[in-house]
XYZ file of N, CA and C in Angstrom:
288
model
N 36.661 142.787 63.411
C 35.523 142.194 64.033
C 34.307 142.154 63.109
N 34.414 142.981 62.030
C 33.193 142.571 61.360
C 32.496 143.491 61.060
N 32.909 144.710 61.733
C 31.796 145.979 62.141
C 31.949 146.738 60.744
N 30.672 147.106 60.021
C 30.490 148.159 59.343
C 30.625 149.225 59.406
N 32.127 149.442 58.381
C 32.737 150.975 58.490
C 32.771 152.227 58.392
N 31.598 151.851 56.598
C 30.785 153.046 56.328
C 29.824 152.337 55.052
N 28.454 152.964 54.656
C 27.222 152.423 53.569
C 27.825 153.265 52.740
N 27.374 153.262 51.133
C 27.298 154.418 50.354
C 26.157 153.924 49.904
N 25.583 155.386 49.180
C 24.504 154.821 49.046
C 23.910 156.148 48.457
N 23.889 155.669 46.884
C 23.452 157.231 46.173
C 22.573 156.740 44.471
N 22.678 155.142 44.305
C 22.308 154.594 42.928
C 20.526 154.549 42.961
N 19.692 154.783 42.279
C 18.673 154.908 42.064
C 18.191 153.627 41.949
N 18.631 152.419 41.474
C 18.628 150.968 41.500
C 19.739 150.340 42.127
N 19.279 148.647 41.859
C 20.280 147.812 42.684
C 21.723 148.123 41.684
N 22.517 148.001 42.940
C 23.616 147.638 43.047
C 24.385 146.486 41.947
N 24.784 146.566 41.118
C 25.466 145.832 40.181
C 27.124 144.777 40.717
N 28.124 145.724 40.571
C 29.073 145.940 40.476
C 30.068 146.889 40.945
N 30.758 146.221 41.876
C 31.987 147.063 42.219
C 33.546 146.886 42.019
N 34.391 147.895 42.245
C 35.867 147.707 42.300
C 36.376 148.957 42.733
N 38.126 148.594 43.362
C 38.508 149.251 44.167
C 40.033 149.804 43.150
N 40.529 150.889 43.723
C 40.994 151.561 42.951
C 42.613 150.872 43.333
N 43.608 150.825 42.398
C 45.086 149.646 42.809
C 45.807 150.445 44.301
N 45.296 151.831 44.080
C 45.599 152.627 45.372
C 45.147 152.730 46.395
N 43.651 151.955 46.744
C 43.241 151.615 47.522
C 41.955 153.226 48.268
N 42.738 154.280 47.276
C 41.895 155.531 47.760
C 40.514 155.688 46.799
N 39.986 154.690 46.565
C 38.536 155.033 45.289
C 38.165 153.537 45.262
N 36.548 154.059 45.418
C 35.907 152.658 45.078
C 35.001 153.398 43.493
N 34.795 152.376 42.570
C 33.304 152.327 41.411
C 32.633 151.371 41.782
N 30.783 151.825 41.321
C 30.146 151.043 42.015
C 29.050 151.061 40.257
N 28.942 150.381 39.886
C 27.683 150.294 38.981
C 26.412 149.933 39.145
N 25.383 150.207 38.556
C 23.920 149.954 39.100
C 23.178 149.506 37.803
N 22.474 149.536 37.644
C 20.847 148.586 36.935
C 20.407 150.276 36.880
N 20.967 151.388 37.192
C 20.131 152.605 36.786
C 20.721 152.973 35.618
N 22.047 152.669 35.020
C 22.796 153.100 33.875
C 23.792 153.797 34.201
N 24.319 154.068 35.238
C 24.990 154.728 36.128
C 26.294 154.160 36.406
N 27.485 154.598 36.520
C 28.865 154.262 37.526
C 29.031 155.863 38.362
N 29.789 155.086 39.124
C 29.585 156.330 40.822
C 31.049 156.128 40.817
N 32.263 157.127 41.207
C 33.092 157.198 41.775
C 33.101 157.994 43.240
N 33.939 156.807 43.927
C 33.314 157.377 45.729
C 35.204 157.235 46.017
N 35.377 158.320 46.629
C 36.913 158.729 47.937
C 36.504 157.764 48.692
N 37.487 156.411 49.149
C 37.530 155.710 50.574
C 38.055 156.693 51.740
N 38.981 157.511 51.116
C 39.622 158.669 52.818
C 38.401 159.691 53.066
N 37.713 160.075 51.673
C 36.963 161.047 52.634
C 35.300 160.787 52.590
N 34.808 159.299 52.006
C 33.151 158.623 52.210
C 32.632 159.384 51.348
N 32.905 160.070 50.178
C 32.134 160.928 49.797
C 32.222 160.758 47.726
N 31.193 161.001 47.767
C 30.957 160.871 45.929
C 31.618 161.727 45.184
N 32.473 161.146 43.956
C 33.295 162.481 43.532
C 32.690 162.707 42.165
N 32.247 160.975 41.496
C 31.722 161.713 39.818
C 30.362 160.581 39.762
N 29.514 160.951 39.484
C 28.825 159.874 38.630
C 28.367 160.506 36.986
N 28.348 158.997 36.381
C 28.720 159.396 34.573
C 27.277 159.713 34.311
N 26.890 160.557 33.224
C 25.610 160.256 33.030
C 25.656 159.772 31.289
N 25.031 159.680 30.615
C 24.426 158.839 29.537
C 26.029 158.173 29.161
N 26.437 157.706 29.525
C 28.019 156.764 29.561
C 27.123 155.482 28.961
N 25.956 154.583 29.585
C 25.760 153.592 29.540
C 23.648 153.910 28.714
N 23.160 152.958 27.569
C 21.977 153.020 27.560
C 21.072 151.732 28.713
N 21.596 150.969 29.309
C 21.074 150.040 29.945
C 22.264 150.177 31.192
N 21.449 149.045 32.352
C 22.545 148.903 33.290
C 23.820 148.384 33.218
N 24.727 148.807 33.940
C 26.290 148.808 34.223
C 26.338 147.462 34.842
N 27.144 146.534 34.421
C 26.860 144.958 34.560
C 28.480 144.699 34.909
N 29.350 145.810 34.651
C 30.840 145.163 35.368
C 31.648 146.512 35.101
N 32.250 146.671 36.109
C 33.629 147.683 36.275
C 34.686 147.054 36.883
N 35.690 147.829 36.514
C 37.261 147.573 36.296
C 37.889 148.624 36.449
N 39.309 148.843 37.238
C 40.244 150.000 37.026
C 41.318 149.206 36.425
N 41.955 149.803 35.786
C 43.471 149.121 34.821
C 43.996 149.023 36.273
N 44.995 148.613 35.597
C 45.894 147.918 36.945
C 47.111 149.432 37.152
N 47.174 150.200 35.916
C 48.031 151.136 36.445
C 46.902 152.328 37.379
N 45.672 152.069 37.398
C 44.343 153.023 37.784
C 44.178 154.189 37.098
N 44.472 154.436 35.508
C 44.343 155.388 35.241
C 43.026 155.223 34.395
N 42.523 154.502 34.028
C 41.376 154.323 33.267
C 40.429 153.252 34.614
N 38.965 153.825 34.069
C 38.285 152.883 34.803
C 37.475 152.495 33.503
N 36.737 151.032 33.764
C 36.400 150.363 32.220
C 34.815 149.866 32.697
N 33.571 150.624 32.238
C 32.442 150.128 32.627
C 32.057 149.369 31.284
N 30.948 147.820 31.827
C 30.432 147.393 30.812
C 28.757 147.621 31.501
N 28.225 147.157 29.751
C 26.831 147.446 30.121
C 26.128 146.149 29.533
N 24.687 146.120 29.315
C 23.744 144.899 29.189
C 23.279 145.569 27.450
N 23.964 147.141 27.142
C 23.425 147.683 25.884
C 24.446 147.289 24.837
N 25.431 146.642 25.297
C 26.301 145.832 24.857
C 27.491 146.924 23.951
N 27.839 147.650 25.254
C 29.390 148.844 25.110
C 30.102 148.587 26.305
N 31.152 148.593 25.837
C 31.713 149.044 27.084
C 32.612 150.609 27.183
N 32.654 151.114 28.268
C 33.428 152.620 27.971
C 34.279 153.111 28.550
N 36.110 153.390 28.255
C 36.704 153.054 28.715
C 36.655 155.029 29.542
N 37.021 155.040 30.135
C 36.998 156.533 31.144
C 38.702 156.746 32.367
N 38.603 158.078 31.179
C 40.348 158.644 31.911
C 39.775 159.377 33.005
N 40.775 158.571 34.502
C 40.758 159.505 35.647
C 42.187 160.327 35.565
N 42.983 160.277 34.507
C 43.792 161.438 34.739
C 43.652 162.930 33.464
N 42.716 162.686 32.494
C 42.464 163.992 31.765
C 41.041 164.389 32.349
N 40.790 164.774 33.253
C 39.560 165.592 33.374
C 38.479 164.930 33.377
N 38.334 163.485 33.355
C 37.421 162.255 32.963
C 37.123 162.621 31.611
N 37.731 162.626 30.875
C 37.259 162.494 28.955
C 37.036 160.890 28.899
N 35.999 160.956 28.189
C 35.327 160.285 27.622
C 35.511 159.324 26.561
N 35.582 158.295 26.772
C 36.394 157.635 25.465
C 35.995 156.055 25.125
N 34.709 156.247 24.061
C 33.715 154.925 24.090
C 34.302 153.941 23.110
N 33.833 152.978 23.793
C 34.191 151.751 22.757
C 33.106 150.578 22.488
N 32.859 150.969 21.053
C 31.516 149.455 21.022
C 31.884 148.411 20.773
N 31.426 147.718 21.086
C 31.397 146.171 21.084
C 30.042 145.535 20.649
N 30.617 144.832 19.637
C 29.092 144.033 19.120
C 29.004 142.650 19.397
């Protein structure tokens, strides 16, 4: 019917960019604060947000299609690819 299921709502700026995880249990949400957010769809609740990952805002996210990496881009012109199965290590990639 239409009805709003649940808000999230934790980015310090607007809202960029989102995507949903191939499992359907995780949303990423990017913002204009420099920020990506990983949020649980089963339990509404925030599990990581990155900090200095990005120098400008987060302008597009992606999960691989197997969901083991999630892939943020930015406007500082990187993008950074991030393991959800080692512990979230860190693993940048520039782009010029």
């Amino acid at each position: 019917d239409g009805a709003l299921l649940h808000a999230f709502e934790a980015h310090a700026k607007s809202l960029e960019c989102v995507a949903v995880h191939p499992s359907g249990k995780f949303l990423a949400t990017g913002s204009e604060d420099k920020t990506w957010k990983l949020w649980s769809l089963e339990t509404k609740t925030l599990l990581f947000t990155s900090h200095n990952a990005h120098n400008d805002g987060v302008n597009d996210i992606v999960f691989t299609p197997d969901g083991d990496y999630l892939i943020s881009a930015s406007f500082d012109k990187h993008i950074n690819v991030q393991s959800l199965d080692h512990h979230f290590a860190h693993l940048p990639v520039s782009v010029h």
